[in-house]
Amino acid sequence: MATRYYIRLPDAQRARGGDPSLSFTAVSPEGFAEQLQSALREPSLFERWKSKQDDPDAIDPALGETDPGAVVQGAQDDLHVDLVATTRIGGEILRQRLRWLAGSAWELRDVTAA
């Protein structure tokens, strides 16, 4: 069952993770949406993170879960960016991806069934 996550980037310029190779590079709402959608659909972000770990082979493969049908929409609302992610990926994995991409500069505003 898919879930819809309502995410806010209060200050899009600060929405960057601690590791630039894993972080958002986008500057537009559409760019943020595209990069999050890619992080949910494809394993590349997870694989980059995994390769940086001390023992990559010890990483639980379930953390690399993907959803090829994930869809993310982005919109500018005043000074912040709102993202709506519709995916079958669970909340913990979604939050993990957002921490890599945006650090702590994001807010989960609501969660609903899709």
Coordinates of N, CA and C in Angstrom, one line a residue:
M1 N 0.8 -1.2 0.0 CA 0.0 0.0 0.0 C 0.9 1.3 0.0
A2 N 0.6 2.2 -0.9 CA 1.3 3.4 -1.0 C 0.9 4.4 0.1
T3 N 1.9 5.2 0.5 CA 1.7 6.3 1.5 C 2.1 7.6 0.9
R4 N 1.5 8.6 1.3 CA 1.8 10.0 0.8 C 2.4 10.8 1.9
Y5 N 3.6 11.2 1.7 CA 4.4 12.0 2.7 C 4.5 13.5 2.3
Y6 N 4.1 14.4 3.2 CA 4.1 15.8 2.9 C 5.4 16.3 3.6
I7 N 6.3 16.8 2.8 CA 7.6 17.3 3.3 C 7.8 18.7 3.0
R8 N 8.4 19.5 4.0 CA 8.7 20.9 3.8 C 10.2 21.1 3.9
L9 N 10.7 21.9 3.0 CA 12.1 22.4 3.1 C 11.9 23.8 3.5
P10 N 12.0 24.2 4.8 CA 11.8 25.6 5.2 C 12.8 26.6 4.5
D11 N 14.0 26.2 4.3 CA 15.0 27.0 3.7 C 15.8 26.1 2.7
A12 N 15.3 26.2 1.4 CA 15.9 25.3 0.4 C 17.4 25.4 0.2
Q13 N 17.9 26.6 0.5 CA 19.4 26.8 0.3 C 20.1 26.0 1.4
R14 N 19.5 25.7 2.5 CA 20.1 25.0 3.6 C 19.8 23.5 3.6
A15 N 19.0 23.1 2.7 CA 18.6 21.7 2.5 C 19.7 20.9 1.9
R16 N 20.8 20.6 2.6 CA 21.9 19.9 2.2 C 22.4 19.0 3.3
G17 N 22.7 17.7 2.9 CA 23.2 16.8 3.8 C 24.6 17.1 4.2
G18 N 25.2 16.3 5.2 CA 26.5 16.5 5.6 C 27.6 16.1 4.7
D19 N 27.3 15.2 3.7 CA 28.2 14.7 2.8 C 27.8 15.2 1.4
P20 N 28.5 16.1 0.8 CA 28.1 16.6 -0.5 C 27.9 15.6 -1.6
S21 N 28.5 14.4 -1.5 CA 28.3 13.4 -2.6 C 27.0 12.7 -2.4
L22 N 26.3 12.9 -1.3 CA 25.0 12.3 -1.1 C 23.9 13.4 -1.0
S23 N 24.3 14.6 -1.0 CA 23.4 15.7 -0.7 C 22.6 16.2 -1.9
F24 N 21.4 16.9 -1.6 CA 20.7 17.6 -2.7 C 21.7 18.6 -3.3
T25 N 21.5 18.7 -4.6 CA 22.2 19.8 -5.4 C 21.2 20.7 -6.0
A26 N 20.0 20.4 -5.9 CA 18.9 21.2 -6.6 C 18.8 22.6 -6.0
V27 N 18.2 23.4 -6.8 CA 17.9 24.8 -6.4 C 16.4 25.2 -6.7
S28 N 15.7 24.3 -7.4 CA 14.3 24.6 -7.7 C 13.4 23.5 -7.1
P29 N 12.1 23.8 -6.8 CA 11.2 22.7 -6.3 C 11.2 21.5 -7.2
E30 N 11.2 21.7 -8.5 CA 11.2 20.6 -9.4 C 12.5 19.7 -9.3
G31 N 13.6 20.4 -9.1 CA 14.9 19.7 -8.9 C 14.9 18.9 -7.6
F32 N 14.4 19.5 -6.5 CA 14.4 18.7 -5.3 C 13.5 17.5 -5.4
A33 N 12.3 17.7 -6.1 CA 11.4 16.6 -6.3 C 12.1 15.5 -7.1
E34 N 12.8 15.9 -8.2 CA 13.4 14.9 -9.1 C 14.5 14.1 -8.3
Q35 N 15.3 14.8 -7.5 CA 16.3 14.1 -6.8 C 15.8 13.2 -5.7
L36 N 14.8 13.6 -5.0 CA 14.2 12.7 -4.0 C 13.5 11.5 -4.7
Q37 N 12.8 11.8 -5.8 CA 12.2 10.7 -6.5 C 13.2 9.7 -7.0
S38 N 14.3 10.1 -7.5 CA 15.4 9.2 -7.9 C 16.0 8.4 -6.7
A39 N 16.1 9.1 -5.5 CA 16.6 8.4 -4.3 C 15.6 7.3 -3.9
L40 N 14.3 7.5 -4.2 CA 13.3 6.5 -3.8 C 13.2 5.4 -4.8
R41 N 13.4 5.7 -6.1 CA 13.2 4.7 -7.2 C 14.4 3.9 -7.5
E42 N 15.6 4.5 -7.3 CA 16.8 3.8 -7.7 C 17.8 3.6 -6.5
P43 N 18.6 2.6 -6.6 CA 19.5 2.3 -5.5 C 20.8 3.1 -5.4
S44 N 21.0 4.0 -6.4 CA 22.3 4.7 -6.5 C 22.7 5.5 -5.2
L45 N 21.8 6.2 -4.6 CA 22.1 7.0 -3.4 C 22.5 6.0 -2.3
F46 N 21.7 5.0 -2.1 CA 22.0 4.0 -1.1 C 23.4 3.4 -1.3
E47 N 23.7 3.0 -2.6 CA 24.9 2.4 -2.9 C 26.1 3.3 -2.6
R48 N 26.0 4.6 -2.9 CA 27.0 5.6 -2.6 C 27.3 5.7 -1.1
W49 N 26.2 5.7 -0.3 CA 26.3 5.8 1.1 C 27.0 4.5 1.6
K50 N 26.5 3.3 1.1 CA 27.0 2.0 1.6 C 28.5 1.9 1.3
S51 N 29.0 2.4 0.2 CA 30.4 2.3 -0.2 C 31.3 3.1 0.8
K52 N 30.7 4.0 1.5 CA 31.5 4.9 2.4 C 31.5 4.3 3.8
Q53 N 30.8 3.2 4.1 CA 30.8 2.6 5.4 C 32.1 1.8 5.6
D54 N 32.4 1.6 6.9 CA 33.6 0.8 7.2 C 33.5 -0.6 6.7
D55 N 32.4 -1.2 6.8 CA 32.2 -2.6 6.4 C 30.9 -2.7 5.6
P56 N 31.0 -2.3 4.3 CA 29.8 -2.2 3.4 C 29.1 -3.6 3.4
D57 N 29.8 -4.7 3.5 CA 29.1 -6.0 3.4 C 28.2 -6.3 4.6
A58 N 28.5 -5.6 5.7 CA 27.7 -5.8 6.9 C 26.4 -5.0 6.9
I59 N 26.2 -4.1 5.9 CA 25.0 -3.3 5.8 C 23.8 -4.1 5.4
D60 N 22.7 -4.0 6.2 CA 21.5 -4.7 5.9 C 20.9 -4.3 4.5
P61 N 20.8 -5.2 3.6 CA 20.3 -4.9 2.2 C 18.9 -4.3 2.2
A62 N 18.1 -4.5 3.3 CA 16.8 -4.0 3.3 C 16.8 -2.5 3.4
L63 N 17.9 -1.9 3.9 CA 18.0 -0.4 3.9 C 18.1 0.2 2.5
G64 N 18.4 -0.6 1.5 CA 18.5 -0.2 0.1 C 17.2 -0.3 -0.6
E65 N 16.1 -0.5 0.1 CA 14.8 -0.7 -0.6 C 14.5 0.4 -1.6
T66 N 13.9 0.0 -2.7 CA 13.5 1.0 -3.7 C 12.1 0.8 -4.1
D67 N 11.5 1.8 -4.7 CA 10.1 1.7 -5.2 C 10.1 2.4 -6.6
P68 N 10.2 1.5 -7.6 CA 10.2 2.1 -9.0 C 9.0 3.0 -9.4
G69 N 7.9 2.8 -8.6 CA 6.7 3.6 -8.9 C 6.6 4.9 -8.0
A70 N 7.6 5.2 -7.2 CA 7.5 6.4 -6.4 C 7.4 7.6 -7.2
V71 N 6.6 8.6 -6.8 CA 6.4 9.8 -7.4 C 6.6 11.0 -6.4
V72 N 7.3 12.0 -6.8 CA 7.5 13.1 -5.9 C 7.2 14.4 -6.7
Q73 N 6.4 15.2 -6.1 CA 6.0 16.5 -6.7 C 6.6 17.6 -5.8
G74 N 7.0 18.7 -6.4 CA 7.6 19.8 -5.7 C 6.9 21.1 -6.1
A75 N 6.8 22.0 -5.1 CA 6.2 23.3 -5.4 C 6.8 24.4 -4.4
Q76 N 7.0 25.5 -5.0 CA 7.4 26.7 -4.1 C 6.2 27.3 -3.4
D77 N 6.3 27.5 -2.1 CA 5.2 28.1 -1.4 C 5.8 29.2 -0.5
D78 N 5.7 30.4 -1.0 CA 6.3 31.6 -0.3 C 7.8 31.3 -0.3
L79 N 8.5 31.2 0.8 CA 9.9 31.1 0.9 C 10.4 29.6 1.1
H80 N 9.4 28.7 1.2 CA 9.8 27.3 1.4 C 9.4 26.4 0.2
V81 N 9.9 25.2 0.2 CA 9.6 24.2 -0.8 C 8.8 23.1 -0.2
D82 N 7.7 22.8 -0.8 CA 6.8 21.6 -0.4 C 7.0 20.5 -1.3
L83 N 7.3 19.3 -0.8 CA 7.4 18.1 -1.6 C 6.3 17.1 -1.1
V84 N 5.7 16.4 -2.1 CA 4.7 15.4 -1.8 C 5.3 14.1 -2.4
A85 N 5.7 13.2 -1.6 CA 6.2 11.9 -2.1 C 5.2 10.8 -1.9
T86 N 4.8 10.1 -2.9 CA 3.9 9.0 -2.9 C 4.7 7.7 -3.2
T87 N 4.8 6.8 -2.2 CA 5.7 5.7 -2.3 C 5.2 4.5 -1.4
R88 N 5.7 3.4 -1.7 CA 5.5 2.2 -0.9 C 6.6 2.0 0.1
I89 N 7.6 2.8 0.0 CA 8.8 2.8 1.0 C 8.3 3.3 2.3
G90 N 8.7 2.6 3.4 CA 8.3 2.9 4.7 C 8.9 4.2 5.2
G91 N 8.4 4.8 6.3 CA 8.8 6.1 6.8 C 10.2 6.1 7.3
E92 N 10.7 5.0 7.9 CA 12.1 5.1 8.4 C 13.1 5.2 7.2
I93 N 12.9 4.4 6.1 CA 13.8 4.5 5.0 C 13.7 5.9 4.3
L94 N 12.4 6.4 4.2 CA 12.3 7.7 3.6 C 13.0 8.8 4.4
R95 N 12.9 8.7 5.8 CA 13.6 9.7 6.6 C 15.1 9.5 6.5
Q96 N 15.6 8.3 6.4 CA 17.0 8.1 6.2 C 17.5 8.8 4.9
R97 N 16.8 8.6 3.8 CA 17.2 9.2 2.5 C 17.1 10.7 2.6
L98 N 16.1 11.3 3.3 CA 16.0 12.7 3.5 C 17.2 13.2 4.3
R99 N 17.6 12.5 5.3 CA 18.8 12.9 6.1 C 20.0 13.0 5.2
W100 N 20.2 12.0 4.4 CA 21.4 12.0 3.5 C 21.3 13.2 2.5
L101 N 20.1 13.5 2.0 CA 19.9 14.5 1.0 C 19.9 15.9 1.6
A102 N 19.2 16.1 2.7 CA 18.9 17.4 3.2 C 19.4 17.7 4.6
G103 N 20.1 16.7 5.2 CA 20.6 16.9 6.6 C 19.4 17.0 7.5
S104 N 19.3 18.0 8.3 CA 18.2 18.2 9.2 C 17.3 19.3 8.8
A105 N 17.5 19.8 7.6 CA 16.8 21.0 7.1 C 15.5 20.6 6.3
W106 N 14.7 19.8 6.9 CA 13.4 19.4 6.3 C 12.5 19.0 7.5
E107 N 11.2 19.0 7.1 CA 10.1 18.7 8.1 C 9.1 17.8 7.5
L108 N 8.8 16.8 8.2 CA 7.7 15.9 7.8 C 6.4 16.5 8.3
R109 N 5.5 17.0 7.4 CA 4.4 17.8 7.9 C 3.1 16.9 8.1
D110 N 3.0 15.8 7.2 CA 1.8 14.9 7.4 C 2.1 13.7 6.6
V111 N 1.3 12.6 7.0 CA 1.4 11.3 6.3 C 0.0 10.8 6.1
T112 N -0.3 10.4 4.9 CA -1.7 9.9 4.6 C -1.6 8.7 3.7
A113 N -2.6 7.9 3.7 CA -2.7 6.8 2.7 C -2.9 7.4 1.4
A114 N -2.2 6.8 0.4 CA -2.3 7.3 -1.0 C -3.5 6.7 -1.7

